[in-house]
Structures are given as structure tokens and as C-alpha cells.
PDB file of C-alpha atoms in Angstrom:
ATOM      1  CA  UNK A1013    -139.376 -63.979 -46.735  1.00 86.00           C
ATOM      2  CA  UNK A1014    -139.441 -64.208 -50.537  1.00 91.00           C
ATOM      3  CA  UNK A1015    -138.391 -60.561 -50.895  1.00 94.00           C
ATOM      4  CA  UNK A1016    -135.487 -61.093 -48.477  1.00 96.00           C
ATOM      5  CA  UNK A1017    -134.239 -64.091 -50.462  1.00 95.00           C
ATOM      6  CA  UNK A1018    -134.480 -62.136 -53.721  1.00 96.00           C
ATOM      7  CA  UNK A1019    -132.501 -59.240 -52.231  1.00 97.00           C
ATOM      8  CA  UNK A1020    -129.941 -61.671 -50.816  1.00 97.00           C
ATOM      9  CA  UNK A1021    -129.588 -63.382 -54.215  1.00 97.00           C
ATOM     10  CA  UNK A1022    -129.015 -60.055 -55.959  1.00 98.00           C
ATOM     11  CA  UNK A1023    -126.452 -58.970 -53.364  1.00 98.00           C
ATOM     12  CA  UNK A1024    -124.593 -62.274 -53.707  1.00 98.00           C
ATOM     13  CA  UNK A1025    -124.509 -61.837 -57.499  1.00 98.00           C
ATOM     14  CA  UNK A1026    -123.195 -58.264 -57.166  1.00 98.00           C
ATOM     15  CA  UNK A1027    -120.509 -59.358 -54.705  1.00 97.00           C
ATOM     16  CA  UNK A1028    -119.485 -62.165 -57.061  1.00 97.00           C
ATOM     17  CA  UNK A1029    -119.251 -59.700 -59.942  1.00 97.00           C
ATOM     18  CA  UNK A1030    -117.070 -57.412 -57.836  1.00 96.00           C
ATOM     19  CA  UNK A1031    -114.748 -60.286 -56.986  1.00 96.00           C
ATOM     20  CA  UNK A1032    -114.552 -61.322 -60.652  1.00 96.00           C
ATOM     21  CA  UNK A1033    -113.568 -57.782 -61.643  1.00 96.00           C
ATOM     22  CA  UNK A1034    -110.901 -57.690 -58.945  1.00 95.00           C
ATOM     23  CA  UNK A1035    -109.609 -61.162 -59.794  1.00 94.00           C
ATOM     24  CA  UNK A1036    -109.373 -60.214 -63.470  1.00 95.00           C
ATOM     25  CA  UNK A1037    -107.398 -57.098 -62.440  1.00 93.00           C
ATOM     26  CA  UNK A1038    -110.028 -54.766 -63.918  1.00 93.00           C
ATOM     27  CA  UNK A1039    -110.599 -53.128 -60.527  1.00 91.00           C
ATOM     28  CA  UNK A1040    -107.206 -52.459 -59.014  1.00 90.00           C
ATOM     29  CA  UNK A1041    -106.001 -51.211 -55.653  1.00 90.00           C
ATOM     30  CA  UNK A1042    -106.911 -54.251 -53.584  1.00 89.00           C
ATOM     31  CA  UNK A1043    -104.876 -57.251 -52.412  1.00 90.00           C
ATOM     32  CA  UNK A1044    -107.405 -59.324 -54.369  1.00 91.00           C
ATOM     33  CA  UNK A1045    -106.573 -57.538 -57.637  1.00 91.00           C
ATOM     34  CA  UNK A1046    -104.931 -59.764 -60.210  1.00 91.00           C
ATOM     35  CA  UNK A1047    -105.408 -62.917 -58.128  1.00 92.00           C
ATOM     36  CA  UNK A1048    -107.179 -65.519 -60.310  1.00 94.00           C
ATOM     37  CA  UNK A1049    -108.450 -67.331 -57.206  1.00 96.00           C
ATOM     38  CA  UNK A1050    -110.925 -64.484 -56.605  1.00 95.00           C
ATOM     39  CA  UNK A1051    -112.098 -64.673 -60.201  1.00 95.00           C
ATOM     40  CA  UNK A1052    -113.089 -68.316 -59.674  1.00 96.00           C
ATOM     41  CA  UNK A1053    -114.644 -67.662 -56.256  1.00 97.00           C
ATOM     42  CA  UNK A1054    -116.655 -64.794 -57.767  1.00 97.00           C
ATOM     43  CA  UNK A1055    -117.960 -67.028 -60.554  1.00 97.00           C
ATOM     44  CA  UNK A1056    -119.029 -69.652 -58.008  1.00 98.00           C
ATOM     45  CA  UNK A1057    -120.748 -66.952 -55.960  1.00 98.00           C
ATOM     46  CA  UNK A1058    -122.666 -65.709 -59.012  1.00 98.00           C
ATOM     47  CA  UNK A1059    -123.817 -69.263 -59.763  1.00 98.00           C
ATOM     48  CA  UNK A1060    -124.987 -69.616 -56.159  1.00 97.00           C
ATOM     49  CA  UNK A1061    -126.876 -66.303 -56.319  1.00 97.00           C
ATOM     50  CA  UNK A1062    -128.568 -67.267 -59.583  1.00 97.00           C
ATOM     51  CA  UNK A1063    -129.553 -70.609 -58.087  1.00 96.00           C
ATOM     52  CA  UNK A1064    -130.996 -68.846 -55.057  1.00 95.00           C
ATOM     53  CA  UNK A1065    -133.061 -66.542 -57.263  1.00 96.00           C
ATOM     54  CA  UNK A1066    -134.243 -69.446 -59.413  1.00 96.00           C
ATOM     55  CA  UNK A1067    -135.219 -71.603 -56.442  1.00 94.00           C
ATOM     56  CA  UNK A1068    -137.015 -68.721 -54.760  1.00 94.00           C
ATOM     57  CA  UNK A1069    -139.027 -67.670 -57.815  1.00 93.00           C
ATOM     58  CA  UNK A1070    -139.962 -70.922 -59.519  1.00 89.00           C
ATOM     59  CA  UNK A1071    -143.590 -71.964 -59.544  1.00 74.00           C
ATOM     60  CA  UNK A1072    -144.601 -74.108 -56.572  1.00 72.00           C
ATOM     61  CA  UNK A1073    -147.564 -75.732 -58.349  1.00 69.00           C
ATOM     62  CA  UNK A1074    -145.390 -77.340 -61.053  1.00 59.00           C
ATOM     63  CA  UNK A1075    -143.554 -79.518 -58.503  1.00 57.00           C
ATOM     64  CA  UNK A1076    -146.615 -81.588 -57.583  1.00 57.00           C
ATOM     65  CA  UNK A1077    -147.972 -82.439 -61.046  1.00 53.00           C
TER      66      UNK A1077
END
């Protein structure tokens, strides 16, 4: 289960990065290109993915001391 969550976190981060690049109009050719809304959504998605990776990989013994 831990491996699945790590893979999911990485995929969410990559998707967020893609949306940021489209929202910033760096990757063109999409209806999302140049739309700042997707830049913000991508940043939120990256934060979520990083949080998922952090939560999944932090030490479990430190919580109970």
C-alpha cells in the first residue's frame, strides 16, 4: 500500500506540474493554455501530492513519543 501511495503522490505532482505549464502558457495547444485558473489548480495539486508523500513516508514511531 505504501508503494501505491508513493506512486500516486508522484503522479499527482507530475499532473500538477503539467497544469502549471499549461496555465502559464509554456505548453500551448490546449484549451487550458494561458488560463491562469489552471496554474493555480496545478499548484494546489502539487501541494496535495507533496503532502501525500510526506504523510506516507514520515516515521510512525515519532508520533507516539
